[in-house]
CSV table of C-alpha atoms in Angstrom, one decimal:
chain,number,residue,atom,x,y,z
A,1,MET,CA,-40.9,33.2,-70.1
A,2,SER,CA,-40.6,29.4,-70.6
A,3,GLY,CA,-43.2,26.9,-69.7
A,4,SER,CA,-41.4,25.8,-66.5
A,5,GLN,CA,-40.9,29.3,-65.0
A,6,PHE,CA,-43.0,31.1,-62.4
A,7,SER,CA,-42.8,34.1,-60.2
A,8,ILE,CA,-41.0,33.2,-57.0
A,9,THR,CA,-42.0,36.3,-55.1
A,10,ASN,CA,-45.7,36.1,-56.2
A,11,ALA,CA,-45.8,32.4,-55.1
A,12,VAL,CA,-44.4,33.1,-51.7
A,13,ARG,CA,-46.4,36.3,-51.1
A,14,ASN,CA,-49.6,34.5,-52.1
A,15,ALA,CA,-48.7,31.6,-49.9
A,16,TYR,CA,-48.4,33.8,-46.8
A,17,ILE,CA,-51.6,35.5,-47.6
A,18,PHE,CA,-53.4,32.2,-48.1
A,19,VAL,CA,-52.1,30.5,-44.9
A,20,GLY,CA,-52.9,33.7,-42.9
A,21,ARG,CA,-56.5,33.8,-44.3
A,22,GLU,CA,-57.1,30.1,-43.8
A,23,ARG,CA,-55.3,29.8,-40.4
A,24,ALA,CA,-58.3,28.6,-38.5
A,25,TYR,CA,-59.0,25.7,-40.8
A,26,LEU,CA,-55.4,24.8,-41.3
A,27,THR,CA,-54.8,24.9,-37.5
A,28,ARG,CA,-57.6,22.4,-36.9
A,29,MET,CA,-56.1,20.1,-39.6
A,30,ALA,CA,-52.6,20.5,-38.1
A,31,VAL,CA,-53.4,19.6,-34.5
A,32,LEU,CA,-52.9,15.9,-34.9
A,33,PRO,CA,-49.8,16.0,-37.1
A,34,ILE,CA,-48.2,18.6,-34.8
A,35,GLY,CA,-48.9,16.4,-31.7
A,36,ILE,CA,-47.5,13.3,-33.3
A,37,ASP,CA,-44.4,15.2,-34.5
A,38,ALA,CA,-43.8,16.9,-31.2
A,39,LEU,CA,-43.9,13.5,-29.4
A,40,THR,CA,-41.7,11.9,-32.0
A,41,LYS,CA,-39.1,14.7,-31.8
A,42,ALA,CA,-39.0,14.5,-28.0
A,43,LEU,CA,-38.5,10.7,-28.1
A,44,VAL,CA,-35.8,10.9,-30.8
A,45,PHE,CA,-34.1,13.8,-28.9
A,46,ALA,CA,-34.0,11.8,-25.7
A,47,ASN,CA,-32.3,8.9,-27.6
A,48,GLY,CA,-30.7,10.9,-30.4
A,49,ARG,CA,-27.1,10.5,-29.3
A,50,ASP,CA,-27.2,6.8,-30.0
A,51,MET,CA,-29.3,6.9,-33.2
A,52,THR,CA,-28.3,6.9,-36.8
A,53,ILE,CA,-30.1,9.2,-39.3
A,54,PHE,CA,-32.0,6.1,-40.6
A,55,GLU,CA,-33.1,5.1,-37.1
A,56,SER,CA,-34.3,8.6,-36.5
A,57,PHE,CA,-36.3,8.6,-39.7
A,58,SER,CA,-37.8,5.2,-38.9
A,59,TRP,CA,-39.1,6.7,-35.7
A,60,SER,CA,-40.5,9.7,-37.5
A,61,LEU,CA,-42.4,7.7,-40.2
A,62,PRO,CA,-45.8,8.2,-38.5
A,63,SER,CA,-45.1,11.9,-38.3
A,64,ALA,CA,-44.1,12.0,-42.0
A,65,VAL,CA,-47.4,10.2,-42.9
A,66,PHE,CA,-49.5,12.8,-41.1
A,67,THR,CA,-47.5,15.6,-42.6
A,68,GLY,CA,-48.4,14.2,-46.0
A,69,TRP,CA,-52.0,14.0,-44.9
A,70,PHE,CA,-51.9,17.7,-43.8
A,71,MET,CA,-50.4,18.7,-47.1
A,72,PHE,CA,-53.1,16.8,-48.9
A,73,HIS,CA,-55.8,18.8,-47.2
A,74,LEU,CA,-54.0,22.1,-47.8
A,75,SER,CA,-53.5,21.3,-51.5
A,76,ARG,CA,-57.1,20.4,-52.0
A,77,LEU,CA,-58.3,23.6,-50.3
A,78,LEU,CA,-56.0,25.8,-52.3
A,79,MET,CA,-56.4,24.1,-55.7
A,80,MET,CA,-60.0,23.0,-55.5
A,81,GLY,CA,-61.6,24.9,-52.6
A,82,GLU,CA,-62.4,21.6,-50.8
A,83,ARG,CA,-62.8,21.5,-47.1
A,84,ALA,CA,-62.8,18.2,-45.2
A,85,ASN,CA,-65.9,19.1,-43.3
A,86,ASN,CA,-67.9,19.8,-46.4
A,87,LEU,CA,-67.5,17.0,-48.8
A,88,PRO,CA,-70.1,16.1,-51.5
A,89,ALA,CA,-72.0,12.9,-51.1
A,90,ASP,CA,-70.7,11.5,-54.3
A,91,ALA,CA,-69.1,8.0,-54.3
A,92,ALA,CA,-67.0,8.6,-57.4
A,93,TYR,CA,-65.7,11.9,-56.0
A,94,LEU,CA,-64.9,10.4,-52.6
A,95,ALA,CA,-63.1,7.4,-54.3
A,96,ALA,CA,-61.0,9.8,-56.4
A,97,ARG,CA,-60.3,11.8,-53.3
A,98,GLN,CA,-59.1,8.8,-51.4
A,99,GLN,CA,-56.9,7.8,-54.3
A,100,GLY,CA,-55.4,11.3,-54.3
A,101,MET,CA,-54.7,11.1,-50.6
A,102,ASN,CA,-53.0,7.8,-50.8
A,103,ALA,CA,-50.8,9.0,-53.8
A,104,CYS,CA,-50.0,12.3,-52.0
A,105,ILE,CA,-48.8,10.6,-48.9
A,106,LEU,CA,-46.9,7.8,-50.7
A,107,ILE,CA,-45.1,10.3,-53.0
A,108,TRP,CA,-44.2,12.5,-50.0
A,109,LEU,CA,-42.8,9.5,-48.1
A,110,LEU,CA,-40.7,8.4,-51.1
A,111,PHE,CA,-39.3,11.9,-51.6
A,112,SER,CA,-38.5,12.1,-47.8
A,113,MET,CA,-36.9,8.6,-47.9
A,114,GLY,CA,-34.7,9.7,-50.9
A,115,TRP,CA,-33.6,12.8,-49.1
A,116,VAL,CA,-32.7,10.8,-45.9
A,117,ALA,CA,-30.9,8.2,-48.0
A,118,LEU,CA,-28.8,11.0,-49.7
A,119,GLN,CA,-27.9,12.5,-46.3
A,120,GLY,CA,-26.9,9.2,-44.9
A,121,PHE,CA,-24.7,8.3,-47.9
A,122,GLN,CA,-23.2,11.8,-48.0
A,123,GLY,CA,-22.3,11.6,-44.3
A,124,TRP,CA,-20.7,8.1,-44.8
A,125,ALA,CA,-18.9,8.9,-48.0
A,126,MET,CA,-17.5,12.2,-46.9
A,127,ASN,CA,-16.3,11.0,-43.5
A,128,PRO,CA,-12.6,10.3,-44.0
A,129,GLN,CA,-11.2,7.1,-42.6
A,130,ALA,CA,-7.8,7.6,-40.9
A,131,GLY,CA,-7.7,11.1,-42.2
A,132,VAL,CA,-7.7,10.0,-45.9
A,133,VAL,CA,-10.5,11.1,-48.2
A,134,ASN,CA,-11.5,8.5,-50.8
A,135,LEU,CA,-11.5,10.4,-54.1
A,136,GLY,CA,-13.8,7.9,-55.8
A,137,MET,CA,-16.4,8.1,-53.1
A,138,ALA,CA,-16.2,11.9,-53.0
A,139,THR,CA,-16.8,12.0,-56.7
A,140,ILE,CA,-19.8,9.7,-56.5
A,141,SER,CA,-21.1,11.8,-53.6
A,142,MET,CA,-20.9,15.0,-55.6
A,143,LEU,CA,-22.6,13.3,-58.6
A,144,LEU,CA,-25.4,12.1,-56.4
A,145,PHE,CA,-25.8,15.5,-54.9
A,146,GLY,CA,-26.1,17.0,-58.4
A,147,ALA,CA,-28.6,14.4,-59.4
A,148,ALA,CA,-30.6,15.0,-56.2
A,149,PHE,CA,-30.7,18.7,-57.0
A,150,TRP,CA,-32.0,18.0,-60.4
A,151,CYS,CA,-34.8,15.9,-58.7
A,152,VAL,CA,-35.9,18.9,-56.6
A,153,ARG,CA,-38.5,19.5,-59.3
A,154,TYR,CA,-40.3,16.4,-58.1
A,155,GLY,CA,-40.6,17.9,-54.6
A,156,LEU,CA,-44.0,19.3,-55.8
A,157,ALA,CA,-45.3,16.1,-57.2
A,158,HIS,CA,-47.3,15.2,-54.1
A,159,ILE,CA,-49.3,18.4,-54.5
A,160,LEU,CA,-50.3,17.4,-58.0
A,161,ALA,CA,-51.2,13.9,-56.8
A,162,ALA,CA,-53.4,15.4,-54.1
A,163,VAL,CA,-55.7,16.9,-56.7
A,164,ASN,CA,-55.4,13.9,-59.1
A,165,TYR,CA,-53.5,15.9,-61.7
A,166,PRO,CA,-51.4,13.8,-64.1
A,167,ILE,CA,-47.8,14.1,-62.8
A,168,SER,CA,-46.6,12.9,-66.3
A,169,LYS,CA,-48.0,16.2,-67.8
A,170,TYR,CA,-46.0,18.2,-65.2
A,171,ILE,CA,-42.8,16.2,-65.9
A,172,ARG,CA,-43.2,16.9,-69.7
A,173,ARG,CA,-43.6,20.6,-69.0
A,174,VAL,CA,-40.6,21.3,-66.8
A,175,ALA,CA,-37.1,21.0,-68.3
A,176,GLY,CA,-33.5,21.9,-67.4
A,177,LEU,CA,-32.0,22.8,-64.1
A,178,SER,CA,-33.7,26.2,-63.9
A,179,ILE,CA,-36.9,24.8,-62.5
A,180,SER,CA,-35.0,23.1,-59.7
A,181,PHE,CA,-33.2,26.3,-58.9
A,182,ARG,CA,-36.4,28.2,-58.8
A,183,ILE,CA,-38.2,25.7,-56.6
A,184,ALA,CA,-35.2,25.7,-54.2
A,185,GLY,CA,-35.1,29.5,-54.2
A,186,MET,CA,-38.8,29.6,-53.5
A,187,GLY,CA,-38.5,27.2,-50.6
A,188,LEU,CA,-35.7,29.2,-49.1
A,189,LEU,CA,-37.5,32.5,-49.4
A,190,ALA,CA,-40.7,31.0,-48.0
A,191,ALA,CA,-39.0,29.4,-45.0
A,192,LEU,CA,-36.4,32.1,-44.1
A,193,PRO,CA,-38.7,34.5,-42.2
A,194,ILE,CA,-40.0,31.7,-40.0
A,195,ILE,CA,-36.6,30.2,-39.4
A,196,ALA,CA,-35.2,33.6,-38.5
A,197,ALA,CA,-38.1,34.3,-36.0
A,198,PHE,CA,-37.6,30.8,-34.4
A,199,TYR,CA,-33.9,31.4,-34.1
A,200,PHE,CA,-34.5,34.7,-32.4
A,201,ILE,CA,-36.9,33.0,-29.9
A,202,THR,CA,-34.4,30.3,-29.1
A,203,THR,CA,-31.8,32.8,-28.3
A,204,LEU,CA,-34.1,34.2,-25.6
A,205,ILE,CA,-35.1,30.8,-24.2
A,206,VAL,CA,-31.9,28.7,-24.3
A,207,PRO,CA,-29.6,29.2,-21.4
A,208,ALA,CA,-26.3,30.7,-22.3
A,209,ASP,CA,-24.3,27.8,-20.8
A,210,VAL,CA,-25.8,25.1,-23.0
A,211,LYS,CA,-23.0,23.6,-25.1
A,212,ASP,CA,-24.3,20.0,-25.8
A,213,MET,CA,-26.9,19.7,-28.5
A,214,TYR,CA,-28.5,16.9,-26.5
A,215,ASP,CA,-28.7,18.9,-23.3
A,216,PRO,CA,-32.2,18.1,-21.7
A,217,ARG,CA,-32.8,21.8,-21.2
A,218,LEU,CA,-33.2,22.0,-25.0
A,219,THR,CA,-36.3,19.7,-24.9
A,220,PRO,CA,-38.8,22.7,-24.9
A,221,ILE,CA,-37.1,24.0,-28.1
A,222,VAL,CA,-37.3,20.6,-29.7
A,223,VAL,CA,-41.0,20.3,-28.9
A,224,LEU,CA,-41.6,23.9,-30.1
A,225,SER,CA,-39.9,23.1,-33.4
A,226,ALA,CA,-42.9,20.8,-34.3
A,227,PRO,CA,-45.5,23.6,-34.8
A,228,VAL,CA,-42.8,25.9,-36.3
A,229,GLN,CA,-42.0,23.1,-38.8
A,230,MET,CA,-45.7,22.7,-39.6
A,231,ILE,CA,-46.0,26.4,-40.3
A,232,ILE,CA,-43.0,26.2,-42.7
A,233,THR,CA,-44.6,23.1,-44.3
A,234,ALA,CA,-47.9,25.0,-44.8
A,235,ILE,CA,-46.1,28.0,-46.4
A,236,MET,CA,-43.9,26.0,-48.6
A,237,THR,CA,-46.8,23.7,-49.8
A,238,ALA,CA,-49.0,26.7,-50.5
A,239,ALA,CA,-46.1,28.4,-52.4
A,240,GLY,CA,-45.6,25.2,-54.4
A,241,ALA,CA,-49.3,25.0,-55.3
A,242,PHE,CA,-49.3,28.6,-56.5
A,243,ALA,CA,-46.2,28.0,-58.5
A,244,LEU,CA,-47.8,24.9,-60.1
A,245,ARG,CA,-50.9,26.8,-61.0
A,246,GLU,CA,-48.8,29.3,-62.8
A,247,ILE,CA,-46.8,26.7,-64.6
A,248,MET,CA,-49.6,24.4,-65.6
A,249,GLU,CA,-52.1,27.1,-66.6
A,250,ARG,CA,-49.7,28.6,-69.1
A,251,PRO,CA,-50.0,27.0,-72.6
A,252,SER,CA,-47.0,24.8,-73.4
A,253,ALA,CA,-45.0,25.4,-76.5
A,254,ASP,CA,-46.9,22.8,-78.6
A,255,GLU,CA,-50.2,24.2,-77.5
A,256,ARG,CA,-49.5,27.8,-78.6
A,257,PRO,CA,-50.9,28.9,-82.0
C-alpha cells in the first residue's frame, strides 16, 4: 500500500461511530452554525430565482465561516481529544489553537470559493450561445474540471490546519490521482446514506403537485436541509480525519529502513 492510500470503508465506519458517540457535544457546537445556515438558506431561497451562484455564495459566507468553525472543533476533538469547554490555561497552547482556528476557517473558505468559481465558470462556458457550443471554451472547461478533481486532495487541508499539522508534509506524502479518487469515493460513501434518508423524507413531505423549485411550499425542506447538511459535514470531516491519521501515521518511503 502506498503512502497516500487509506481504507475508505474503515474511515467512513469510524466516522459514523465517532459522530454517534460524540453527538451530544457536536450538537452543542453545531447549534449556531445550523441556525445561521438555515436562516441564510431561507433568505437565498426566497430570492434565489434572481440570484447568480456568486450572489448566493456571498450571502452564505457567514454560514461558511461558522461551518469551518464547527469543523475546527470536530477535528480538534477527534485528533487531539480537545473539548472547547475544557481548555488548558496555557497561553502558548491557546495562541497556537487560535492560529489553527484561523487557518482552518481560511483554508475552508478558499476551497469553497474555488469550488463555486469552478461551478460558475462551467455553467457559463457550457451554456451554448444561439445553440452553438464554443469548442475552445468547452476544452478549457474540461481541463479545469480535471485540474479541480486533482485538487480534491486539498479538501482535507483544513483538518490538518485545525491541529497545526504542517500541510506541506501532507502535500509531499500524497501523489498521483489515486488519492483524489479515494477522497471523492470516501465522501460519496459517507454522504450517501444521509442523502438517501433525506430524499425519502422529502418525498413524504413535499406535495405531489409541486413543480417549481422555488415554490414557497418547499421552504420547510430548505430549512431542514441545514441540519442535514451539518450531519453530512460532520461525517465527512470525521472520515477525512481518520483517513489523514492513517496516511500520516504510516512511514513514508524515505523513512522506511
